[in-house]
């Protein structure tokens, strides 16, 4: 998996991981890769270490993932799925999108505080993608996935997802990510919880104001 390339699409016919055992093995490899990434960064993300962590043979790892990028893409999907589960379990889903974005920001910060190593792993993943020739698409996919994640949650269950709602949701999601990413780096670098908590409150106010303005300009409401 040293060759840098986009993950290939499996040909018709047998798909790795199609059986129950295959699904479990694939999930174990992804967990092993995430564990290696969390504990040692990209330098620790070697096939041998991942295979050892997952308890599989190297040949098995290569059977399921034919490149480092295909494995990192699976890790990214797993991170997003973990976020979605954690957020939905941690926060109510208010009917007012203004309250919804506030809840999302607060739930996001609680998740960040519980998953420091995961946050560092995601930063490592972004920097790797931006520094590696031909892998910048992975960084775009990463941030696109985060924007889509927040955008959909803002209006989830509030009627039809119109083009206008989608546009507003994406704009608010991008703004939220700017603030959350900045708070993560500030908190992890300075260890000043008081300053960070103030930053969270400021982000809540600013995001609510942005959403309110965008809704007003569009002449739309929550429903």
PDB file of N, CA and C in Angstrom, residues 115-150:
ATOM      1  N   UNK A 115     -12.872  12.668  22.987  1.00  0.00           N
ATOM      2  CA  UNK A 115     -12.167  11.920  21.940  1.00  0.00           C
ATOM      3  C   UNK A 115     -10.930  12.677  21.445  1.00  0.00           C
ATOM      4  N   UNK A 116     -10.085  13.085  22.357  1.00  0.00           N
ATOM      5  CA  UNK A 116      -8.915  13.882  21.982  1.00  0.00           C
ATOM      6  C   UNK A 116      -8.073  13.193  20.911  1.00  0.00           C
ATOM      7  N   UNK A 117      -7.798  11.906  21.094  1.00  0.00           N
ATOM      8  CA  UNK A 117      -6.960  11.193  20.133  1.00  0.00           C
ATOM      9  C   UNK A 117      -7.613  11.099  18.756  1.00  0.00           C
ATOM     10  N   UNK A 118      -8.934  10.963  18.721  1.00  0.00           N
ATOM     11  CA  UNK A 118      -9.637  10.935  17.445  1.00  0.00           C
ATOM     12  C   UNK A 118      -9.502  12.276  16.718  1.00  0.00           C
ATOM     13  N   UNK A 119      -9.558  13.366  17.485  1.00  0.00           N
ATOM     14  CA  UNK A 119      -9.431  14.689  16.867  1.00  0.00           C
ATOM     15  C   UNK A 119      -8.030  14.871  16.277  1.00  0.00           C
ATOM     16  N   UNK A 120      -7.020  14.423  16.996  1.00  0.00           N
ATOM     17  CA  UNK A 120      -5.650  14.501  16.481  1.00  0.00           C
ATOM     18  C   UNK A 120      -5.496  13.629  15.241  1.00  0.00           C
ATOM     19  N   UNK A 121      -6.140  12.468  15.260  1.00  0.00           N
ATOM     20  CA  UNK A 121      -6.076  11.564  14.111  1.00  0.00           C
ATOM     21  C   UNK A 121      -6.694  12.217  12.878  1.00  0.00           C
ATOM     22  N   UNK A 122      -7.809  12.921  13.061  1.00  0.00           N
ATOM     23  CA  UNK A 122      -8.451  13.590  11.941  1.00  0.00           C
ATOM     24  C   UNK A 122      -7.571  14.715  11.391  1.00  0.00           C
ATOM     25  N   UNK A 123      -6.872  15.411  12.291  1.00  0.00           N
ATOM     26  CA  UNK A 123      -5.941  16.451  11.845  1.00  0.00           C
ATOM     27  C   UNK A 123      -4.791  15.835  11.063  1.00  0.00           C
ATOM     28  N   UNK A 124      -4.281  14.723  11.565  1.00  0.00           N
ATOM     29  CA  UNK A 124      -3.208  13.998  10.865  1.00  0.00           C
ATOM     30  C   UNK A 124      -3.671  13.589   9.471  1.00  0.00           C
ATOM     31  N   UNK A 125      -4.894  13.113   9.387  1.00  0.00           N
ATOM     32  CA  UNK A 125      -5.447  12.660   8.116  1.00  0.00           C
ATOM     33  C   UNK A 125      -5.533  13.816   7.123  1.00  0.00           C
ATOM     34  N   UNK A 126      -5.964  14.975   7.588  1.00  0.00           N
ATOM     35  CA  UNK A 126      -6.063  16.148   6.719  1.00  0.00           C
ATOM     36  C   UNK A 126      -4.697  16.572   6.208  1.00  0.00           C
ATOM     37  N   UNK A 127      -3.730  16.678   7.114  1.00  0.00           N
ATOM     38  CA  UNK A 127      -2.389  17.125   6.725  1.00  0.00           C
ATOM     39  C   UNK A 127      -1.730  16.143   5.769  1.00  0.00           C
ATOM     40  N   UNK A 128      -1.932  14.854   6.022  1.00  0.00           N
ATOM     41  CA  UNK A 128      -1.378  13.841   5.114  1.00  0.00           C
ATOM     42  C   UNK A 128      -1.934  14.023   3.709  1.00  0.00           C
ATOM     43  N   UNK A 129      -3.251  14.197   3.628  1.00  0.00           N
ATOM     44  CA  UNK A 129      -3.899  14.325   2.326  1.00  0.00           C
ATOM     45  C   UNK A 129      -3.419  15.569   1.586  1.00  0.00           C
ATOM     46  N   UNK A 130      -3.218  16.664   2.310  1.00  0.00           N
ATOM     47  CA  UNK A 130      -2.796  17.906   1.675  1.00  0.00           C
ATOM     48  C   UNK A 130      -1.318  17.874   1.269  1.00  0.00           C
ATOM     49  N   UNK A 131      -0.519  17.106   1.991  1.00  0.00           N
ATOM     50  CA  UNK A 131       0.918  17.051   1.711  1.00  0.00           C
ATOM     51  C   UNK A 131       1.281  16.003   0.662  1.00  0.00           C
ATOM     52  N   UNK A 132       0.412  15.036   0.450  1.00  0.00           N
ATOM     53  CA  UNK A 132       0.721  13.909  -0.426  1.00  0.00           C
ATOM     54  C   UNK A 132       0.192  14.155  -1.831  1.00  0.00           C
ATOM     55  N   UNK A 133       1.083  14.129  -2.784  1.00  0.00           N
ATOM     56  CA  UNK A 133       0.686  14.358  -4.160  1.00  0.00           C
ATOM     57  C   UNK A 133      -0.363  13.340  -4.598  1.00  0.00           C
ATOM     58  N   UNK A 134      -1.440  13.846  -5.164  1.00  0.00           N
ATOM     59  CA  UNK A 134      -2.494  12.971  -5.633  1.00  0.00           C
ATOM     60  C   UNK A 134      -3.494  12.565  -4.577  1.00  0.00           C
ATOM     61  N   UNK A 135      -3.298  13.012  -3.320  1.00  0.00           N
ATOM     62  CA  UNK A 135      -4.209  12.613  -2.242  1.00  0.00           C
ATOM     63  C   UNK A 135      -5.050  13.777  -1.737  1.00  0.00           C
ATOM     64  N   UNK A 136      -4.931  14.951  -2.388  1.00  0.00           N
ATOM     65  CA  UNK A 136      -5.679  16.108  -1.913  1.00  0.00           C
ATOM     66  C   UNK A 136      -7.191  15.888  -1.986  1.00  0.00           C
ATOM     67  N   UNK A 137      -7.621  14.994  -2.873  1.00  0.00           N
ATOM     68  CA  UNK A 137      -9.042  14.677  -2.970  1.00  0.00           C
ATOM     69  C   UNK A 137      -9.576  14.101  -1.659  1.00  0.00           C
ATOM     70  N   UNK A 138      -8.688  13.438  -0.886  1.00  0.00           N
ATOM     71  CA  UNK A 138      -9.114  12.836   0.374  1.00  0.00           C
ATOM     72  C   UNK A 138      -9.451  13.934   1.392  1.00  0.00           C
ATOM     73  N   UNK A 139      -8.660  15.020   1.389  1.00  0.00           N
ATOM     74  CA  UNK A 139      -8.956  16.139   2.283  1.00  0.00           C
ATOM     75  C   UNK A 139     -10.279  16.792   1.897  1.00  0.00           C
ATOM     76  N   UNK A 140     -10.505  16.940   0.568  1.00  0.00           N
ATOM     77  CA  UNK A 140     -11.762  17.510   0.098  1.00  0.00           C
ATOM     78  C   UNK A 140     -12.933  16.613   0.500  1.00  0.00           C
ATOM     79  N   UNK A 141     -12.736  15.307   0.367  1.00  0.00           N
ATOM     80  CA  UNK A 141     -13.784  14.352   0.749  1.00  0.00           C
ATOM     81  C   UNK A 141     -14.047  14.442   2.256  1.00  0.00           C
ATOM     82  N   UNK A 142     -12.982  14.591   3.040  1.00  0.00           N
ATOM     83  CA  UNK A 142     -13.101  14.675   4.489  1.00  0.00           C
ATOM     84  C   UNK A 142     -13.949  15.874   4.902  1.00  0.00           C
ATOM     85  N   UNK A 143     -13.572  17.052   4.407  1.00  0.00           N
ATOM     86  CA  UNK A 143     -14.306  18.247   4.808  1.00  0.00           C
ATOM     87  C   UNK A 143     -15.691  18.299   4.185  1.00  0.00           C
ATOM     88  N   UNK A 144     -15.822  17.773   2.975  1.00  0.00           N
ATOM     89  CA  UNK A 144     -17.139  17.692   2.372  1.00  0.00           C
ATOM     90  C   UNK A 144     -18.074  16.832   3.205  1.00  0.00           C
ATOM     91  N   UNK A 145     -17.534  15.745   3.755  1.00  0.00           N
ATOM     92  CA  UNK A 145     -18.336  14.844   4.586  1.00  0.00           C
ATOM     93  C   UNK A 145     -18.764  15.531   5.878  1.00  0.00           C
ATOM     94  N   UNK A 146     -17.855  16.309   6.491  1.00  0.00           N
ATOM     95  CA  UNK A 146     -18.199  17.014   7.722  1.00  0.00           C
ATOM     96  C   UNK A 146     -19.265  18.078   7.467  1.00  0.00           C
ATOM     97  N   UNK A 147     -19.107  18.826   6.377  1.00  0.00           N
ATOM     98  CA  UNK A 147     -20.082  19.862   6.036  1.00  0.00           C
ATOM     99  C   UNK A 147     -21.446  19.230   5.783  1.00  0.00           C
ATOM    100  N   UNK A 148     -21.458  18.138   5.038  1.00  0.00           N
ATOM    101  CA  UNK A 148     -22.708  17.446   4.746  1.00  0.00           C
ATOM    102  C   UNK A 148     -23.344  16.912   6.023  1.00  0.00           C
ATOM    103  N   UNK A 149     -22.516  16.411   6.932  1.00  0.00           N
ATOM    104  CA  UNK A 149     -22.983  15.860   8.198  1.00  0.00           C
ATOM    105  C   UNK A 149     -23.721  16.927   9.009  1.00  0.00           C
ATOM    106  N   UNK A 150     -23.070  18.067   9.234  1.00  0.00           N
ATOM    107  CA  UNK A 150     -23.688  19.140  10.015  1.00  0.00           C
ATOM    108  C   UNK A 150     -24.885  19.735   9.290  1.00  0.00           C
TER     109      UNK A 150
END
